[in-house]
Amino acid sequence: MKKLFTFLVFATLAFSASAQCPIRGDVNGDGKVTISDVTSLVDIILNGDTKLEVCCDYVEMHVYDDSSVEITSGSGEYSVVCSDPEVVEVSLSDNVIYFSALKAGDVTVTVTDYQTGRTAEIYVVIYEEFVLDMDGGDVNLAIGQDYAIEVVSGSGNYDFESSDPEVADASFDGTSVVVTGLGVGSATITVYDNEWQGTAYINVTVYDIFEVDCSELTVFKGGSDCVNIISGSGNYQVEYYNEEDMEVAVSDSSICISDISGAGGSVSVTDTMTGQSVSINLNVVEDPNGDDPIGGDHSDDAN
């Protein structure tokens, strides 16, 4: 055994003197083979050369994501080198290689086992982050209405999947994802970026079209009348210019307008869930009989 060890020492030193490239047994990387290095090489020869293996050789990430790969077999002493450190930052702790994506691109990370000289390569691909402009939160729209969501960052190659195709669907118009309301209800649209491997989700609620049965009322001076709401979300906002001329009351089923000054005017009512609006004009006429102000069913008696 002693003779074998002596032979290996001289053989290794002889190889060290003649080699023109880094020595496989050079653990400390100083270009020399020390007794410690020789001992390690003897152990490898006597016990078998340990393979260098990693758990996977391909990693996909998005910009600013982190990932890791475990070294599953090797001597325990390694170095890692990235082909482009501006794309991926690489670090090593124990037997785990850590990746931090800095920008889009692809790199090769080379792992080297100091004792055996064996290497393994890991190919890492970094995609841009797929981002939709969803600052407004969930999407509310009416049947037949479209809603455009700007693509802040994406490849332009998308697929869409609706949890309920009878309620809502989506398409891409070149710059935005366009959601279309098809039927009353709720659905989730899943948007897949096929090239950047990203996914985004859009929660959609579709309401009935905002519709009223009349857009013009005529009342006697000081009178009032109501417009019936045929359909809508039930959430409405009223806008009119002069509160001294009229008074407006809105419920889930009607919009009632009362004249105050005799000036009449226009009232705008908006469905706050879908953004749809209707305008109602109030015409005021004098009562030819001089009776008290009246209301009625759209004030037909005032015509």
Tab-separated table of C-alpha atoms in Angstrom:
chain	number	residue	atom	x	y	z
A	1	MET	CA	0.000	0.000	0.000
A	2	LYS	CA	2.874	2.348	0.905
A	3	LYS	CA	4.550	1.640	-2.436
A	4	LEU	CA	1.309	2.426	-4.283
A	5	PHE	CA	0.936	5.741	-2.467
A	6	THR	CA	4.583	6.693	-3.226
A	7	PHE	CA	4.098	5.834	-6.876
A	8	LEU	CA	0.973	7.950	-7.094
A	9	VAL	CA	2.709	10.932	-5.474
A	10	PHE	CA	5.564	10.871	-7.988
A	11	ALA	CA	3.234	10.267	-10.903
A	12	THR	CA	1.087	13.213	-9.931
A	13	LEU	CA	4.087	15.531	-9.384
A	14	ALA	CA	5.532	14.502	-12.740
A	15	PHE	CA	2.230	15.251	-14.456
A	16	SER	CA	2.127	18.616	-12.664
A	17	ALA	CA	5.500	19.656	-14.017
A	18	SER	CA	4.703	18.822	-17.624
A	19	ALA	CA	1.070	19.992	-17.907
A	20	GLN	CA	0.330	23.180	-19.830
A	21	CYS	CA	-3.199	23.530	-18.452
A	22	PRO	CA	-4.869	23.568	-14.969
A	23	ILE	CA	-4.317	20.277	-13.145
A	24	ARG	CA	-7.423	18.205	-12.430
A	25	GLY	CA	-6.206	17.445	-8.894
A	26	ASP	CA	-5.395	21.089	-8.046
A	27	VAL	CA	-7.986	21.733	-5.350
A	28	ASN	CA	-6.853	25.217	-4.334
A	29	GLY	CA	-6.358	26.419	-7.910
A	30	ASP	CA	-2.782	27.702	-7.408
A	31	GLY	CA	-1.295	25.572	-10.207
A	32	LYS	CA	0.461	23.258	-7.788
A	33	VAL	CA	-0.317	19.815	-6.485
A	34	THR	CA	0.176	19.570	-2.720
A	35	ILE	CA	0.148	16.565	-0.412
A	36	SER	CA	-3.474	17.390	0.364
A	37	ASP	CA	-4.322	17.293	-3.336
A	38	VAL	CA	-2.487	14.005	-3.765
A	39	THR	CA	-4.324	12.478	-0.822
A	40	SER	CA	-7.630	13.451	-2.432
A	41	LEU	CA	-6.555	11.983	-5.758
A	42	VAL	CA	-5.467	8.745	-4.059
A	43	ASP	CA	-8.861	8.549	-2.400
A	44	ILE	CA	-10.567	9.021	-5.775
A	45	ILE	CA	-8.433	6.329	-7.395
A	46	LEU	CA	-8.924	3.865	-4.575
A	47	ASN	CA	-12.628	4.499	-3.989
A	48	GLY	CA	-13.819	5.367	-7.453
A	49	ASP	CA	-14.262	8.690	-9.272
A	50	THR	CA	-17.372	10.496	-7.958
A	51	LYS	CA	-19.677	11.690	-10.694
A	52	LEU	CA	-20.760	15.318	-10.770
A	53	GLU	CA	-24.530	15.524	-11.161
A	54	VAL	CA	-27.135	18.266	-10.747
A	55	CYS	CA	-30.853	17.769	-10.252
A	56	CYS	CA	-31.692	19.529	-13.538
A	57	ASP	CA	-29.830	21.075	-16.440
A	58	TYR	CA	-32.515	23.506	-17.675
A	59	VAL	CA	-34.136	26.391	-15.769
A	60	GLU	CA	-36.775	28.884	-16.914
A	61	MET	CA	-37.309	32.117	-14.984
A	62	HIS	CA	-38.821	35.586	-15.285
A	63	VAL	CA	-36.986	38.830	-14.686
A	64	TYR	CA	-36.477	39.476	-10.936
A	65	ASP	CA	-37.382	35.883	-10.041
A	66	ASP	CA	-35.140	33.600	-7.945
A	67	SER	CA	-34.501	29.905	-8.415
A	68	SER	CA	-32.082	27.187	-7.351
A	69	VAL	CA	-30.581	23.878	-8.468
A	70	GLU	CA	-29.167	21.216	-6.155
A	71	ILE	CA	-25.891	19.391	-6.802
A	72	THR	CA	-26.902	15.793	-6.147
A	73	SER	CA	-23.524	14.097	-6.563
A	74	GLY	CA	-19.909	15.248	-6.359
A	75	SER	CA	-16.917	15.673	-4.085
A	76	GLY	CA	-18.393	18.587	-2.131
A	77	GLU	CA	-15.987	21.257	-3.388
A	78	TYR	CA	-17.255	23.247	-6.377
A	79	SER	CA	-17.077	26.456	-8.327
A	80	VAL	CA	-19.818	28.020	-10.463
A	81	VAL	CA	-19.363	30.407	-13.388
A	82	CYS	CA	-22.080	32.206	-15.358
A	83	SER	CA	-21.538	32.993	-19.054
A	84	ASP	CA	-23.218	36.416	-18.610
A	85	PRO	CA	-23.393	37.781	-15.037
A	86	GLU	CA	-25.456	40.760	-16.263
A	87	VAL	CA	-28.330	38.406	-17.059
A	88	VAL	CA	-28.183	36.057	-14.066
A	89	GLU	CA	-26.456	36.438	-10.731
A	90	VAL	CA	-25.174	33.071	-9.470
A	91	SER	CA	-24.089	32.026	-5.995
A	92	LEU	CA	-23.216	28.738	-4.289
A	93	SER	CA	-24.049	27.610	-0.766
A	94	ASP	CA	-23.262	24.082	0.369
A	95	ASN	CA	-24.579	21.920	-2.496
A	96	VAL	CA	-27.149	24.399	-3.815
A	97	ILE	CA	-26.691	26.824	-6.716
A	98	TYR	CA	-28.843	29.977	-6.467
A	99	PHE	CA	-29.969	32.089	-9.428
A	100	SER	CA	-31.275	35.679	-9.429
A	101	ALA	CA	-32.651	36.878	-12.770
A	102	LEU	CA	-31.539	40.421	-13.649
A	103	LYS	CA	-32.762	40.823	-17.222
A	104	ALA	CA	-34.112	38.842	-20.159
A	105	GLY	CA	-31.723	36.526	-21.970
A	106	ASP	CA	-30.156	33.083	-21.745
A	107	VAL	CA	-26.949	31.923	-20.097
A	108	THR	CA	-24.958	28.799	-19.407
A	109	VAL	CA	-23.876	28.174	-15.814
A	110	THR	CA	-20.886	25.844	-15.510
A	111	VAL	CA	-20.330	23.870	-12.317
A	112	THR	CA	-16.838	22.470	-11.718
A	113	ASP	CA	-15.893	19.841	-9.158
A	114	TYR	CA	-12.493	20.974	-7.812
A	115	GLN	CA	-11.290	17.498	-6.879
A	116	THR	CA	-12.258	15.570	-9.988
A	117	GLY	CA	-12.251	18.332	-12.588
A	118	ARG	CA	-15.631	17.164	-13.801
A	119	THR	CA	-18.061	19.789	-15.046
A	120	ALA	CA	-21.822	20.108	-15.491
A	121	GLU	CA	-23.730	22.768	-17.395
A	122	ILE	CA	-27.090	24.329	-16.585
A	123	TYR	CA	-28.894	26.274	-19.301
A	124	VAL	CA	-30.922	29.161	-17.870
A	125	VAL	CA	-33.536	31.145	-19.831
A	126	ILE	CA	-34.879	34.451	-18.492
A	127	TYR	CA	-38.165	35.805	-19.868
A	128	GLU	CA	-39.475	39.323	-19.558
A	129	GLU	CA	-42.290	39.627	-17.043
A	130	PHE	CA	-45.781	39.437	-18.568
A	131	VAL	CA	-47.751	42.370	-17.124
A	132	LEU	CA	-51.254	43.704	-17.759
A	133	ASP	CA	-52.357	47.170	-16.645
A	134	MET	CA	-54.818	46.032	-13.992
A	135	ASP	CA	-54.673	49.118	-11.763
A	136	GLY	CA	-58.442	49.409	-12.081
A	137	GLY	CA	-58.926	45.978	-10.502
A	138	ASP	CA	-61.717	43.690	-11.671
A	139	VAL	CA	-63.584	44.365	-14.905
A	140	ASN	CA	-67.291	45.286	-14.887
A	141	LEU	CA	-69.127	45.649	-18.173
A	142	ALA	CA	-72.477	45.188	-19.857
A	143	ILE	CA	-73.587	42.582	-22.376
A	144	GLY	CA	-72.067	43.456	-25.739
A	145	GLN	CA	-69.636	45.922	-24.198
A	146	ASP	CA	-65.861	45.758	-24.707
A	147	TYR	CA	-63.198	46.680	-22.173
A	148	ALA	CA	-59.565	47.178	-23.235
A	149	ILE	CA	-56.689	46.349	-20.866
A	150	GLU	CA	-53.273	47.608	-21.934
A	151	VAL	CA	-50.443	45.095	-22.118
A	152	VAL	CA	-47.609	46.774	-20.218
A	153	SER	CA	-45.127	44.024	-21.059
A	154	GLY	CA	-45.657	40.902	-23.165
A	155	SER	CA	-44.585	39.013	-26.276
A	156	GLY	CA	-47.786	39.601	-28.282
A	157	ASN	CA	-48.399	35.875	-28.665
A	158	TYR	CA	-51.316	35.022	-26.376
A	159	ASP	CA	-53.957	32.394	-25.767
A	160	PHE	CA	-57.149	33.025	-23.789
A	161	GLU	CA	-59.317	30.762	-21.680
A	162	SER	CA	-62.608	31.779	-20.066
A	163	SER	CA	-64.018	29.979	-17.043
A	164	ASP	CA	-67.467	30.635	-18.562
A	165	PRO	CA	-67.411	31.351	-22.328
A	166	GLU	CA	-71.098	32.259	-22.221
A	167	VAL	CA	-70.375	35.170	-19.880
A	168	ALA	CA	-67.142	36.687	-21.212
A	169	ASP	CA	-64.304	36.114	-23.641
A	170	ALA	CA	-61.150	37.987	-24.669
A	171	SER	CA	-58.965	38.768	-27.674
A	172	PHE	CA	-55.821	40.763	-28.509
A	173	ASP	CA	-56.019	43.842	-30.750
A	174	GLY	CA	-52.279	44.448	-31.108
A	175	THR	CA	-51.775	46.602	-28.024
A	176	SER	CA	-54.454	45.563	-25.530
A	177	VAL	CA	-56.364	42.567	-24.271
A	178	VAL	CA	-60.015	43.237	-25.120
A	179	VAL	CA	-62.615	41.628	-22.840
A	180	THR	CA	-66.136	41.253	-24.254
A	181	GLY	CA	-69.282	40.771	-22.181
A	182	LEU	CA	-71.526	38.044	-23.586
A	183	GLY	CA	-74.035	37.227	-20.841
A	184	VAL	CA	-74.959	38.184	-17.289
A	185	GLY	CA	-72.711	36.544	-14.702
A	186	SER	CA	-69.085	36.280	-13.574
A	187	ALA	CA	-66.057	34.666	-15.194
A	188	THR	CA	-62.278	34.589	-14.978
A	189	ILE	CA	-60.239	35.106	-18.144
A	190	THR	CA	-56.827	33.439	-18.116
A	191	VAL	CA	-54.281	35.010	-20.474
A	192	TYR	CA	-51.247	32.900	-21.463
A	193	ASP	CA	-48.130	34.490	-22.927
A	194	ASN	CA	-46.876	31.632	-25.111
A	195	GLU	CA	-43.369	33.018	-25.670
A	196	TRP	CA	-42.608	34.579	-22.290
A	197	GLN	CA	-44.266	31.760	-20.350
A	198	GLY	CA	-46.359	34.223	-18.329
A	199	THR	CA	-49.938	34.039	-17.058
A	200	ALA	CA	-52.393	36.762	-16.040
A	201	TYR	CA	-55.937	36.555	-14.686
A	202	ILE	CA	-58.852	38.924	-15.293
A	203	ASN	CA	-61.955	38.700	-13.114
A	204	VAL	CA	-65.016	39.828	-15.066
A	205	THR	CA	-68.588	40.619	-14.025
A	206	VAL	CA	-71.143	41.185	-16.781
A	207	TYR	CA	-74.408	43.057	-16.196
A	208	ASP	CA	-77.515	43.697	-18.241
A	209	ILE	CA	-77.472	46.679	-20.597
A	210	PHE	CA	-78.562	49.880	-18.855
A	211	GLU	CA	-81.901	50.720	-20.459
A	212	VAL	CA	-84.918	52.916	-19.587
A	213	ASP	CA	-88.381	53.012	-21.120
A	214	CYS	CA	-88.408	56.726	-21.918
A	215	SER	CA	-85.889	59.513	-22.561
A	216	GLU	CA	-88.225	62.515	-22.318
A	217	LEU	CA	-90.800	63.661	-19.782
A	218	THR	CA	-93.331	66.481	-19.987
A	219	VAL	CA	-94.963	67.804	-16.847
A	220	PHE	CA	-96.966	70.809	-15.772
A	221	LYS	CA	-95.023	73.447	-13.883
A	222	GLY	CA	-94.226	72.145	-10.430
A	223	GLY	CA	-95.152	68.601	-11.434
A	224	SER	CA	-93.183	65.346	-11.451
A	225	ASP	CA	-92.991	62.114	-13.367
A	226	CYS	CA	-90.913	58.902	-13.485
A	227	VAL	CA	-88.999	56.865	-16.037
A	228	ASN	CA	-88.914	53.102	-15.545
A	229	ILE	CA	-85.547	51.317	-15.525
A	230	ILE	CA	-85.857	48.253	-17.743
A	231	SER	CA	-82.436	46.781	-16.966
A	232	GLY	CA	-79.082	47.669	-15.417
A	233	SER	CA	-76.798	46.837	-12.515
A	234	GLY	CA	-78.861	48.627	-9.866
A	235	ASN	CA	-76.072	51.089	-9.075
A	236	TYR	CA	-76.632	54.538	-10.554
A	237	GLN	CA	-75.293	58.052	-10.329
A	238	VAL	CA	-77.245	61.196	-11.283
A	239	GLU	CA	-75.855	64.412	-12.720
A	240	TYR	CA	-77.731	67.621	-13.544
A	241	TYR	CA	-76.641	71.237	-13.613
A	242	ASN	CA	-79.036	73.218	-11.454
A	243	GLU	CA	-80.549	71.777	-8.316
A	244	GLU	CA	-82.764	74.847	-8.076
A	245	ASP	CA	-84.631	73.821	-11.241
A	246	MET	CA	-85.437	70.183	-10.464
A	247	GLU	CA	-85.132	67.345	-8.013
A	248	VAL	CA	-84.188	63.775	-9.008
A	249	ALA	CA	-84.692	60.532	-7.103
A	250	VAL	CA	-83.313	57.194	-8.339
A	251	SER	CA	-84.236	53.707	-7.158
A	252	ASP	CA	-83.470	50.243	-8.517
A	253	SER	CA	-86.517	50.430	-10.785
A	254	SER	CA	-87.184	54.089	-11.628
A	255	ILE	CA	-85.870	57.620	-12.074
A	256	CYS	CA	-88.295	60.288	-10.853
A	257	ILE	CA	-87.890	63.986	-11.721
A	258	SER	CA	-89.757	66.839	-10.056
A	259	ASP	CA	-89.911	70.365	-11.465
A	260	ILE	CA	-89.091	73.209	-9.103
A	261	SER	CA	-88.594	76.394	-11.104
A	262	GLY	CA	-90.421	75.659	-14.333
A	263	ALA	CA	-87.170	75.825	-16.329
A	264	GLY	CA	-86.944	72.101	-17.073
A	265	GLY	CA	-83.608	70.664	-18.175
A	266	SER	CA	-81.641	67.491	-18.769
A	267	VAL	CA	-80.638	64.747	-16.367
A	268	SER	CA	-77.775	62.286	-16.980
A	269	VAL	CA	-77.935	58.923	-15.202
A	270	THR	CA	-74.901	56.592	-15.266
A	271	ASP	CA	-74.713	52.934	-14.371
A	272	THR	CA	-71.626	53.042	-12.162
A	273	MET	CA	-70.763	49.368	-12.751
A	274	THR	CA	-70.671	49.507	-16.538
A	275	GLY	CA	-70.208	53.205	-17.280
A	276	GLN	CA	-73.269	53.277	-19.530
A	277	SER	CA	-75.359	56.466	-19.399
A	278	VAL	CA	-78.807	57.670	-20.413
A	279	SER	CA	-80.102	61.236	-20.724
A	280	ILE	CA	-83.611	62.250	-19.761
A	281	ASN	CA	-85.066	65.597	-20.816
A	282	LEU	CA	-87.680	67.282	-18.646
A	283	ASN	CA	-90.082	69.611	-20.459
A	284	VAL	CA	-92.288	71.900	-18.347
A	285	VAL	CA	-95.581	73.412	-19.586
A	286	GLU	CA	-98.168	75.633	-17.993
A	287	ASP	CA	-101.418	74.031	-16.876
A	288	PRO	CA	-104.056	75.674	-19.116
A	289	ASN	CA	-106.702	75.076	-16.455
A	290	GLY	CA	-104.598	76.643	-13.727
A	291	ASP	CA	-104.936	73.461	-11.657
A	292	ASP	CA	-102.420	72.321	-9.073
A	293	PRO	CA	-99.251	70.673	-10.419
A	294	ILE	CA	-99.763	67.089	-11.489
A	295	GLY	CA	-97.698	64.058	-12.175
A	296	GLY	CA	-98.820	60.937	-13.954
A	297	ASP	CA	-97.763	58.296	-16.344
A	298	HIS	CA	-95.162	60.283	-18.336
A	299	SER	CA	-97.590	63.306	-18.113
A	300	ASP	CA	-99.495	62.488	-21.289
A	301	ASP	CA	-102.227	64.855	-20.136
A	302	ALA	CA	-99.830	67.757	-20.478
A	303	ASN	CA	-99.489	67.289	-24.245
